[in-house]
Amino acid sequence: MSPLRHCLRSLHKCCRLDWCSGGRVSMTQQCIHVKARCPVYPRTENTENPIKRFEVPDDKVPWKVAFPKYDPPVYTAPSVAKQPVWADVDVLNKDNKNKTPKWNSLDGKINRKSHEGRYEINSCGCPKNPHGRTGLKGRGLLGRWGPNHAADPIVTRWKRDESGKVVEKDGKKVAQFIAVQRRDNNEWALPGGMVDAGEVITTTIRREFGEEALNTLQATPEEIKQIEQHTNELFAKGTEIYRGYVDDPRNTDNAWMETCAMNFHDQQGDSVAKFKFCAGDDAVGVQWLDLDGSLQLYASHVNFMMETAKKLNASW
Ligand code: RP5
């Protein structure tokens, strides 16, 4: 094994420990992205033109490591290129020279600041992924160049048996969280979503949880009132679990996902623990899942769950 590879392996190991032992994880501590280098770009797999990423070996992910052969394709999904309200102009198009977004700042209502500090702009005038090469240029399915901000609610309760007693494993209480099955790829995930321009994170969290896990888009006004009564208390106080880059398969060299994940714990099991959940909007399934080291979740959500288990002193 080359010394660099060995070093990256050790870094990876030490990052896993950091996820277990620390609070907020800094950019340098975080593991190198893996899902952001998936060989075929999401939602192009079964099309006539699958978009294949340029292969980036682990040791070539950091920009500072020379990779002269690096020649990734450019891809921006047609839905993004059409420029709906949630997408930016094509900064690579010379006609848009005067419309360059205000990088690294609040650009009108659009937050172009990264949770991880200043990002660089490359010689073509595009933001550079702070976590390194992904094998693809352009924006892919992401609307914004640079950071695309999301928020993730981690709603938890203690697992109980039929008698109501909290279940334990290896001497620790078992916690459960609400997971949704994503419509785009069937993977289980946190019921998160994109932060709308000008929106505060807590509003996104409540909205997305309602739409994806409680199907509020289909609810009657009376049902919505009831849901709000129950969720107001729960969402009044949350604990921040993570804020930063997400290893999302949609990321590119010039556009990436970032999130703020917050935990809302129903300690007594008498509030959200008793809700009737129903998948809606971008979700096709919803269920309580045990917090457990064998979980497989979308993007880097499993890391957030590991941190949540630690914060709750729950079994993992
Ligand atoms: C992930 O994508 C975030 O952590 C969040 O869960 C999700 C937001 O994107 P959509 O679910 O709106 O596609 O990176």
mmCIF file of C-alpha atoms and ligand atoms in Angstrom:
data_model
loop_
_atom_site.group_PDB
_atom_site.id
_atom_site.type_symbol
_atom_site.label_atom_id
_atom_site.label_comp_id
_atom_site.label_asym_id
_atom_site.label_seq_id
_atom_site.Cartn_x
_atom_site.Cartn_y
_atom_site.Cartn_z
ATOM 1 C CA MET A 1 0.000 0.000 0.000
ATOM 2 C CA SER A 2 1.385 3.437 -0.932
ATOM 3 C CA PRO A 3 2.170 5.785 1.981
ATOM 4 C CA LEU A 4 -0.571 8.174 0.821
ATOM 5 C CA ARG A 5 -3.145 5.423 0.643
ATOM 6 C CA HIS A 6 -2.102 4.235 4.083
ATOM 7 C CA CYS A 7 -2.469 7.782 5.382
ATOM 8 C CA LEU A 8 -5.963 8.112 3.843
ATOM 9 C CA ARG A 9 -6.968 4.767 5.341
ATOM 10 C CA SER A 10 -5.847 5.944 8.783
ATOM 11 C CA LEU A 11 -7.617 9.254 8.253
ATOM 12 C CA HIS A 12 -10.755 7.382 7.347
ATOM 13 C CA LYS A 13 -10.486 5.251 10.487
ATOM 14 C CA CYS A 14 -9.847 8.243 12.683
ATOM 15 C CA CYS A 15 -12.835 10.029 11.103
ATOM 16 C CA ARG A 16 -15.114 7.145 11.969
ATOM 17 C CA LEU A 17 -13.959 7.590 15.551
ATOM 18 C CA ASP A 18 -14.555 11.308 15.352
ATOM 19 C CA TRP A 19 -18.096 10.701 14.282
ATOM 20 C CA CYS A 20 -18.513 8.565 17.388
ATOM 21 C CA SER A 21 -16.700 10.791 19.800
ATOM 22 C CA GLY A 22 -17.139 14.404 18.817
ATOM 23 C CA GLY A 23 -19.920 16.922 18.365
ATOM 24 C CA ARG A 24 -19.731 18.987 15.226
ATOM 25 C CA VAL A 25 -17.319 17.461 12.729
ATOM 26 C CA SER A 26 -14.967 19.801 10.938
ATOM 27 C CA MET A 27 -14.234 19.627 7.224
ATOM 28 C CA THR A 28 -10.744 18.277 7.744
ATOM 29 C CA GLN A 29 -11.945 15.617 10.178
ATOM 30 C CA GLN A 30 -14.656 14.308 7.869
ATOM 31 C CA CYS A 31 -14.139 11.199 5.761
ATOM 32 C CA ILE A 32 -13.481 11.497 2.063
ATOM 33 C CA HIS A 33 -16.702 11.391 0.062
ATOM 34 C CA VAL A 34 -17.670 8.028 -1.417
ATOM 35 C CA LYS A 35 -21.290 8.334 -2.565
ATOM 36 C CA ALA A 36 -20.409 11.588 -4.347
ATOM 37 C CA ARG A 37 -18.200 9.400 -6.589
ATOM 38 C CA CYS A 38 -20.868 6.786 -7.473
ATOM 39 C CA PRO A 39 -19.914 5.447 -10.954
ATOM 40 C CA VAL A 40 -23.173 6.386 -12.713
ATOM 41 C CA TYR A 41 -24.952 9.660 -11.922
ATOM 42 C CA PRO A 42 -28.375 9.266 -10.179
ATOM 43 C CA ARG A 43 -31.515 9.170 -12.339
ATOM 44 C CA THR A 44 -29.480 8.615 -15.517
ATOM 45 C CA GLU A 45 -28.843 4.892 -14.861
ATOM 46 C CA ASN A 46 -31.702 3.571 -16.967
ATOM 47 C CA THR A 47 -31.679 6.221 -19.641
ATOM 48 C CA GLU A 48 -30.256 6.085 -23.160
ATOM 49 C CA ASN A 49 -27.359 8.235 -21.980
ATOM 50 C CA PRO A 50 -26.162 7.115 -18.543
ATOM 51 C CA ILE A 51 -23.776 9.757 -17.177
ATOM 52 C CA LYS A 52 -20.578 8.052 -16.066
ATOM 53 C CA ARG A 53 -18.288 9.847 -13.661
ATOM 54 C CA PHE A 54 -14.549 10.005 -14.321
ATOM 55 C CA GLU A 55 -13.073 7.475 -11.913
ATOM 56 C CA VAL A 56 -11.345 9.184 -8.973
ATOM 57 C CA PRO A 57 -9.249 6.891 -6.758
ATOM 58 C CA ASP A 58 -9.349 7.640 -3.007
ATOM 59 C CA ASP A 59 -5.897 9.197 -2.994
ATOM 60 C CA LYS A 60 -6.801 11.589 -5.858
ATOM 61 C CA VAL A 61 -9.897 13.057 -4.196
ATOM 62 C CA PRO A 62 -8.151 16.070 -2.582
ATOM 63 C CA TRP A 63 -7.637 18.908 -5.082
ATOM 64 C CA LYS A 64 -4.150 19.453 -3.730
ATOM 65 C CA VAL A 65 -3.061 16.016 -4.993
ATOM 66 C CA ALA A 66 -2.001 16.342 -8.645
ATOM 67 C CA PHE A 67 -4.121 14.331 -11.107
ATOM 68 C CA PRO A 68 -3.043 15.490 -14.617
ATOM 69 C CA LYS A 69 -5.246 12.911 -16.353
ATOM 70 C CA TYR A 70 -8.387 14.189 -14.628
ATOM 71 C CA ASP A 71 -10.930 15.004 -17.348
ATOM 72 C CA PRO A 72 -14.482 14.687 -15.980
ATOM 73 C CA PRO A 73 -17.584 15.087 -18.171
ATOM 74 C CA VAL A 74 -19.912 18.055 -17.677
ATOM 75 C CA TYR A 75 -23.524 17.316 -16.802
ATOM 76 C CA THR A 76 -26.455 19.467 -15.791
ATOM 77 C CA ALA A 77 -29.817 17.692 -15.768
ATOM 78 C CA PRO A 78 -32.380 19.046 -18.273
ATOM 79 C CA SER A 79 -34.757 19.848 -15.375
ATOM 80 C CA VAL A 80 -32.076 22.177 -13.931
ATOM 81 C CA ALA A 81 -30.931 23.606 -17.280
ATOM 82 C CA LYS A 82 -34.516 24.796 -17.887
ATOM 83 C CA GLN A 83 -33.834 27.133 -14.976
ATOM 84 C CA PRO A 84 -36.864 26.762 -12.713
ATOM 85 C CA VAL A 85 -37.133 29.226 -9.770
ATOM 86 C CA TRP A 86 -34.971 27.014 -7.536
ATOM 87 C CA ALA A 87 -32.069 26.883 -10.040
ATOM 88 C CA ASP A 88 -29.273 29.338 -10.899
ATOM 89 C CA VAL A 89 -28.301 30.713 -14.295
ATOM 90 C CA ASP A 90 -25.675 28.807 -16.258
ATOM 91 C CA VAL A 91 -22.528 30.655 -15.215
ATOM 92 C CA LEU A 92 -20.556 28.870 -17.965
ATOM 93 C CA ASN A 93 -22.672 30.621 -20.597
ATOM 94 C CA LYS A 94 -20.930 33.892 -21.588
ATOM 95 C CA ASP A 95 -24.323 35.610 -22.071
ATOM 96 C CA ASN A 96 -24.771 35.389 -18.296
ATOM 97 C CA LYS A 97 -21.498 37.225 -17.584
ATOM 98 C CA ASN A 98 -23.311 39.996 -15.703
ATOM 99 C CA LYS A 99 -25.442 37.611 -13.683
ATOM 100 C CA THR A 100 -22.683 35.928 -11.673
ATOM 101 C CA PRO A 101 -24.005 34.909 -8.246
ATOM 102 C CA LYS A 102 -22.428 36.449 -5.140
ATOM 103 C CA TRP A 103 -20.343 33.510 -3.999
ATOM 104 C CA ASN A 104 -19.686 32.874 -0.303
ATOM 105 C CA SER A 105 -22.354 35.349 0.793
ATOM 106 C CA LEU A 106 -26.051 35.956 1.203
ATOM 107 C CA ASP A 107 -27.090 36.710 -2.386
ATOM 108 C CA GLY A 108 -30.455 38.430 -1.961
ATOM 109 C CA LYS A 109 -32.489 35.674 -0.297
ATOM 110 C CA ILE A 110 -30.217 32.868 -1.514
ATOM 111 C CA ASN A 111 -27.694 31.610 1.011
ATOM 112 C CA ARG A 112 -24.486 30.872 -0.893
ATOM 113 C CA LYS A 113 -22.380 30.576 2.263
ATOM 114 C CA SER A 114 -21.019 27.168 3.111
ATOM 115 C CA HIS A 115 -21.356 25.778 6.645
ATOM 116 C CA GLU A 116 -17.713 24.789 6.242
ATOM 117 C CA GLY A 117 -16.081 28.152 5.553
ATOM 118 C CA ARG A 118 -15.054 29.838 2.300
ATOM 119 C CA TYR A 119 -15.006 27.750 -0.852
ATOM 120 C CA GLU A 120 -12.799 28.496 -3.835
ATOM 121 C CA ILE A 121 -13.889 29.586 -7.305
ATOM 122 C CA ASN A 122 -12.071 27.879 -10.190
ATOM 123 C CA SER A 123 -10.654 29.475 -13.329
ATOM 124 C CA CYS A 124 -13.986 28.929 -15.184
ATOM 125 C CA GLY A 125 -15.810 30.939 -12.508
ATOM 126 C CA CYS A 126 -17.450 27.926 -10.790
ATOM 127 C CA PRO A 127 -17.340 26.994 -7.080
ATOM 128 C CA LYS A 128 -14.986 24.144 -6.223
ATOM 129 C CA ASN A 129 -16.321 21.271 -4.094
ATOM 130 C CA PRO A 130 -14.564 21.673 -0.705
ATOM 131 C CA HIS A 131 -14.395 17.892 -0.301
ATOM 132 C CA GLY A 132 -12.500 17.320 -3.527
ATOM 133 C CA ARG A 133 -13.028 15.664 -6.896
ATOM 134 C CA THR A 134 -16.258 13.824 -7.727
ATOM 135 C CA GLY A 135 -15.583 12.831 -11.350
ATOM 136 C CA LEU A 136 -18.253 15.170 -12.733
ATOM 137 C CA LYS A 137 -18.459 18.883 -13.575
ATOM 138 C CA GLY A 138 -21.623 20.997 -13.852
ATOM 139 C CA ARG A 139 -24.564 20.897 -11.437
ATOM 140 C CA GLY A 140 -26.128 17.509 -12.174
ATOM 141 C CA LEU A 141 -29.511 17.486 -10.449
ATOM 142 C CA LEU A 142 -28.664 20.331 -8.072
ATOM 143 C CA GLY A 143 -30.104 23.760 -8.728
ATOM 144 C CA ARG A 144 -27.414 25.892 -7.139
ATOM 145 C CA TRP A 145 -23.749 26.195 -7.990
ATOM 146 C CA GLY A 146 -21.821 25.720 -4.752
ATOM 147 C CA PRO A 147 -23.697 24.735 -1.587
ATOM 148 C CA ASN A 148 -27.300 23.533 -1.885
ATOM 149 C CA HIS A 149 -28.755 23.863 1.606
ATOM 150 C CA ALA A 150 -31.008 21.242 3.181
ATOM 151 C CA ALA A 151 -32.320 20.512 6.671
ATOM 152 C CA ASP A 152 -32.958 17.110 8.274
ATOM 153 C CA PRO A 153 -35.281 16.320 11.195
ATOM 154 C CA ILE A 154 -34.152 13.403 13.390
ATOM 155 C CA VAL A 155 -37.306 12.534 15.342
ATOM 156 C CA THR A 156 -36.606 9.900 17.996
ATOM 157 C CA ARG A 157 -38.323 7.912 20.765
ATOM 158 C CA TRP A 158 -37.308 5.001 23.008
ATOM 159 C CA LYS A 159 -38.240 1.557 21.712
ATOM 160 C CA ARG A 160 -40.794 -0.074 24.036
ATOM 161 C CA ASP A 161 -42.156 -3.608 24.378
ATOM 162 C CA GLU A 162 -45.909 -4.417 24.613
ATOM 163 C CA SER A 163 -45.919 -3.631 28.338
ATOM 164 C CA GLY A 164 -44.448 -0.179 27.646
ATOM 165 C CA LYS A 165 -41.026 -1.016 29.099
ATOM 166 C CA VAL A 166 -38.042 0.525 27.259
ATOM 167 C CA VAL A 167 -36.098 -2.145 25.338
ATOM 168 C CA GLU A 168 -32.366 -2.453 26.112
ATOM 169 C CA LYS A 169 -29.433 -3.914 24.173
ATOM 170 C CA ASP A 170 -25.944 -4.413 25.577
ATOM 171 C CA GLY A 171 -26.945 -2.466 28.680
ATOM 172 C CA LYS A 172 -28.153 0.603 26.749
ATOM 173 C CA LYS A 173 -31.639 1.780 25.808
ATOM 174 C CA VAL A 174 -32.624 1.280 22.174
ATOM 175 C CA ALA A 175 -33.776 4.439 20.369
ATOM 176 C CA GLN A 176 -35.841 4.595 17.190
ATOM 177 C CA PHE A 177 -36.159 7.332 14.573
ATOM 178 C CA ILE A 178 -38.584 8.193 11.792
ATOM 179 C CA ALA A 179 -37.204 7.226 8.388
ATOM 180 C CA VAL A 180 -38.783 7.727 4.987
ATOM 181 C CA GLN A 181 -38.230 5.765 1.814
ATOM 182 C CA ARG A 182 -37.178 8.105 -0.981
ATOM 183 C CA ARG A 183 -39.262 8.052 -4.147
ATOM 184 C CA ASP A 184 -36.203 8.643 -6.405
ATOM 185 C CA ASN A 185 -34.146 5.589 -5.389
ATOM 186 C CA ASN A 186 -36.129 3.668 -2.713
ATOM 187 C CA GLU A 187 -33.360 4.202 -0.144
ATOM 188 C CA TRP A 188 -34.317 4.884 3.491
ATOM 189 C CA ALA A 189 -33.435 8.372 4.640
ATOM 190 C CA LEU A 190 -34.208 11.170 7.074
ATOM 191 C CA PRO A 191 -37.312 13.111 6.017
ATOM 192 C CA GLY A 192 -35.264 16.174 5.069
ATOM 193 C CA GLY A 193 -35.528 18.624 2.236
ATOM 194 C CA MET A 194 -34.147 21.741 0.619
ATOM 195 C CA VAL A 195 -34.200 25.071 2.453
ATOM 196 C CA ASP A 196 -36.220 27.497 0.319
ATOM 197 C CA ALA A 197 -34.689 30.911 -0.422
ATOM 198 C CA GLY A 198 -35.137 33.115 2.642
ATOM 199 C CA GLU A 199 -36.453 30.268 4.803
ATOM 200 C CA VAL A 200 -35.121 29.547 8.315
ATOM 201 C CA ILE A 201 -33.925 25.982 8.964
ATOM 202 C CA THR A 202 -36.523 25.223 11.662
ATOM 203 C CA THR A 203 -39.312 26.064 9.196
ATOM 204 C CA THR A 204 -37.824 23.691 6.591
ATOM 205 C CA ILE A 205 -37.574 20.942 9.192
ATOM 206 C CA ARG A 206 -41.225 21.250 10.238
ATOM 207 C CA ARG A 207 -42.459 21.552 6.648
ATOM 208 C CA GLU A 208 -40.494 18.567 5.339
ATOM 209 C CA PHE A 209 -41.408 16.360 8.303
ATOM 210 C CA GLY A 210 -45.062 17.236 7.771
ATOM 211 C CA GLU A 211 -45.009 16.678 4.002
ATOM 212 C CA GLU A 212 -42.934 13.474 3.910
ATOM 213 C CA ALA A 213 -43.824 11.668 7.144
ATOM 214 C CA LEU A 214 -47.338 12.955 7.885
ATOM 215 C CA ASN A 215 -48.546 13.617 4.353
ATOM 216 C CA THR A 216 -49.781 17.105 5.228
ATOM 217 C CA LEU A 217 -50.058 17.993 1.527
ATOM 218 C CA GLN A 218 -53.087 15.666 1.376
ATOM 219 C CA ALA A 219 -54.512 16.457 4.838
ATOM 220 C CA THR A 220 -57.700 18.395 5.545
ATOM 221 C CA PRO A 221 -57.399 21.759 7.370
ATOM 222 C CA GLU A 222 -58.800 20.073 10.497
ATOM 223 C CA GLU A 223 -56.172 17.300 10.342
ATOM 224 C CA ILE A 224 -53.404 19.869 9.815
ATOM 225 C CA LYS A 225 -54.579 21.740 12.915
ATOM 226 C CA GLN A 226 -54.340 18.555 14.976
ATOM 227 C CA ILE A 227 -50.899 17.689 13.597
ATOM 228 C CA GLU A 228 -49.658 21.192 14.380
ATOM 229 C CA GLN A 229 -50.935 20.990 17.949
ATOM 230 C CA HIS A 230 -48.899 17.819 18.502
ATOM 231 C CA THR A 231 -45.773 18.868 16.630
ATOM 232 C CA ASN A 232 -45.524 22.416 18.084
ATOM 233 C CA GLU A 233 -44.277 21.125 21.411
ATOM 234 C CA LEU A 234 -41.910 18.554 19.906
ATOM 235 C CA PHE A 235 -40.296 20.968 17.469
ATOM 236 C CA ALA A 236 -40.028 23.756 20.070
ATOM 237 C CA LYS A 237 -36.704 22.393 21.307
ATOM 238 C CA GLY A 238 -34.207 20.425 19.280
ATOM 239 C CA THR A 239 -30.526 19.571 19.527
ATOM 240 C CA GLU A 240 -28.241 20.251 16.599
ATOM 241 C CA ILE A 241 -26.493 17.025 15.597
ATOM 242 C CA TYR A 242 -24.629 18.053 12.473
ATOM 243 C CA ARG A 243 -24.077 21.046 10.212
ATOM 244 C CA GLY A 244 -21.957 20.717 7.080
ATOM 245 C CA TYR A 245 -21.251 18.828 3.864
ATOM 246 C CA VAL A 246 -23.343 15.767 2.909
ATOM 247 C CA ASP A 247 -21.813 12.880 0.948
ATOM 248 C CA ASP A 248 -24.773 12.912 -1.464
ATOM 249 C CA PRO A 249 -24.717 10.972 -4.781
ATOM 250 C CA ARG A 250 -25.951 14.122 -6.588
ATOM 251 C CA ASN A 251 -22.814 16.125 -5.719
ATOM 252 C CA THR A 252 -20.463 17.321 -8.432
ATOM 253 C CA ASP A 253 -17.165 19.209 -8.569
ATOM 254 C CA ASN A 254 -19.135 22.470 -8.654
ATOM 255 C CA ALA A 255 -22.359 21.820 -6.699
ATOM 256 C CA TRP A 256 -22.900 19.933 -3.448
ATOM 257 C CA MET A 257 -25.393 19.279 -0.639
ATOM 258 C CA GLU A 258 -25.002 20.673 2.858
ATOM 259 C CA THR A 259 -27.383 20.174 5.751
ATOM 260 C CA CYS A 260 -28.264 21.021 9.295
ATOM 261 C CA ALA A 261 -29.600 17.922 11.094
ATOM 262 C CA MET A 262 -31.524 18.424 14.351
ATOM 263 C CA ASN A 263 -32.741 15.886 16.870
ATOM 264 C CA PHE A 264 -36.212 16.125 18.446
ATOM 265 C CA HIS A 265 -36.599 13.452 21.103
ATOM 266 C CA ASP A 266 -39.932 12.302 22.549
ATOM 267 C CA GLN A 267 -38.540 11.267 25.946
ATOM 268 C CA GLN A 268 -41.827 10.097 27.493
ATOM 269 C CA GLY A 269 -43.198 8.468 24.344
ATOM 270 C CA ASP A 270 -46.473 10.342 24.639
ATOM 271 C CA SER A 271 -46.228 12.823 21.785
ATOM 272 C CA VAL A 272 -44.883 12.048 18.308
ATOM 273 C CA ALA A 273 -44.243 8.438 19.401
ATOM 274 C CA LYS A 274 -48.011 7.930 19.150
ATOM 275 C CA PHE A 275 -48.551 9.579 15.760
ATOM 276 C CA LYS A 276 -50.048 7.786 12.801
ATOM 277 C CA PHE A 277 -47.454 8.269 10.076
ATOM 278 C CA CYS A 278 -48.236 8.333 6.382
ATOM 279 C CA ALA A 279 -45.720 8.821 3.576
ATOM 280 C CA GLY A 280 -46.292 11.779 1.268
ATOM 281 C CA ASP A 281 -44.665 14.063 -1.320
ATOM 282 C CA ASP A 282 -41.159 12.687 -2.191
ATOM 283 C CA ALA A 283 -41.544 9.684 0.158
ATOM 284 C CA VAL A 284 -43.151 6.320 -0.646
ATOM 285 C CA GLY A 285 -42.740 4.731 2.793
ATOM 286 C CA VAL A 286 -42.369 5.777 6.416
ATOM 287 C CA GLN A 287 -41.440 3.781 9.531
ATOM 288 C CA TRP A 288 -39.690 3.815 12.896
ATOM 289 C CA LEU A 289 -36.216 2.256 12.545
ATOM 290 C CA ASP A 290 -33.901 1.207 15.393
ATOM 291 C CA LEU A 291 -30.688 3.193 15.795
ATOM 292 C CA ASP A 292 -28.167 0.493 15.048
ATOM 293 C CA GLY A 293 -24.654 0.210 13.653
ATOM 294 C CA SER A 294 -25.893 -1.943 10.765
ATOM 295 C CA LEU A 295 -28.225 0.738 9.378
ATOM 296 C CA GLN A 296 -27.915 1.549 5.677
ATOM 297 C CA LEU A 297 -29.246 4.970 4.794
ATOM 298 C CA TYR A 298 -29.181 7.523 1.974
ATOM 299 C CA ALA A 299 -26.108 9.793 1.600
ATOM 300 C CA SER A 300 -24.246 10.238 4.917
ATOM 301 C CA HIS A 301 -27.373 10.020 7.099
ATOM 302 C CA VAL A 302 -26.006 6.993 8.963
ATOM 303 C CA ASN A 303 -23.262 9.229 10.395
ATOM 304 C CA PHE A 304 -25.887 11.616 11.788
ATOM 305 C CA MET A 305 -27.642 8.661 13.417
ATOM 306 C CA MET A 306 -24.430 7.468 15.030
ATOM 307 C CA GLU A 307 -23.945 10.929 16.525
ATOM 308 C CA THR A 308 -27.583 10.970 17.688
ATOM 309 C CA ALA A 309 -27.128 7.606 19.456
ATOM 310 C CA LYS A 310 -24.141 9.076 21.255
ATOM 311 C CA LYS A 311 -26.038 12.238 22.287
ATOM 312 C CA LEU A 312 -28.963 10.151 23.615
ATOM 313 C CA ASN A 313 -26.605 7.603 25.216
ATOM 314 C CA ALA A 314 -28.550 4.990 23.266
ATOM 315 C CA SER A 315 -27.429 1.602 22.012
ATOM 316 C CA TRP A 316 -25.693 1.643 18.611
HETATM 317 C C1 RP5 B 1 -29.577 15.117 1.536
HETATM 318 O O1 RP5 B 1 -30.612 15.363 0.607
HETATM 319 C C2 RP5 B 1 -29.947 15.952 2.737
HETATM 320 O O2 RP5 B 1 -29.366 15.444 3.906
HETATM 321 C C3 RP5 B 1 -31.453 15.884 2.741
HETATM 322 O O3 RP5 B 1 -31.911 14.775 3.457
HETATM 323 C C4 RP5 B 1 -31.825 15.666 1.268
HETATM 324 C C5 RP5 B 1 -32.493 16.860 0.629
HETATM 325 O O4 RP5 B 1 -32.762 16.631 -0.723
HETATM 326 P P1 RP5 B 1 -34.202 16.154 -1.221
HETATM 327 O O5 RP5 B 1 -34.689 15.095 -0.258
HETATM 328 O O6 RP5 B 1 -35.094 17.353 -1.157
HETATM 329 O O7 RP5 B 1 -34.003 15.607 -2.582
HETATM 330 O O8 RP5 B 1 -28.340 15.447 1.019
#
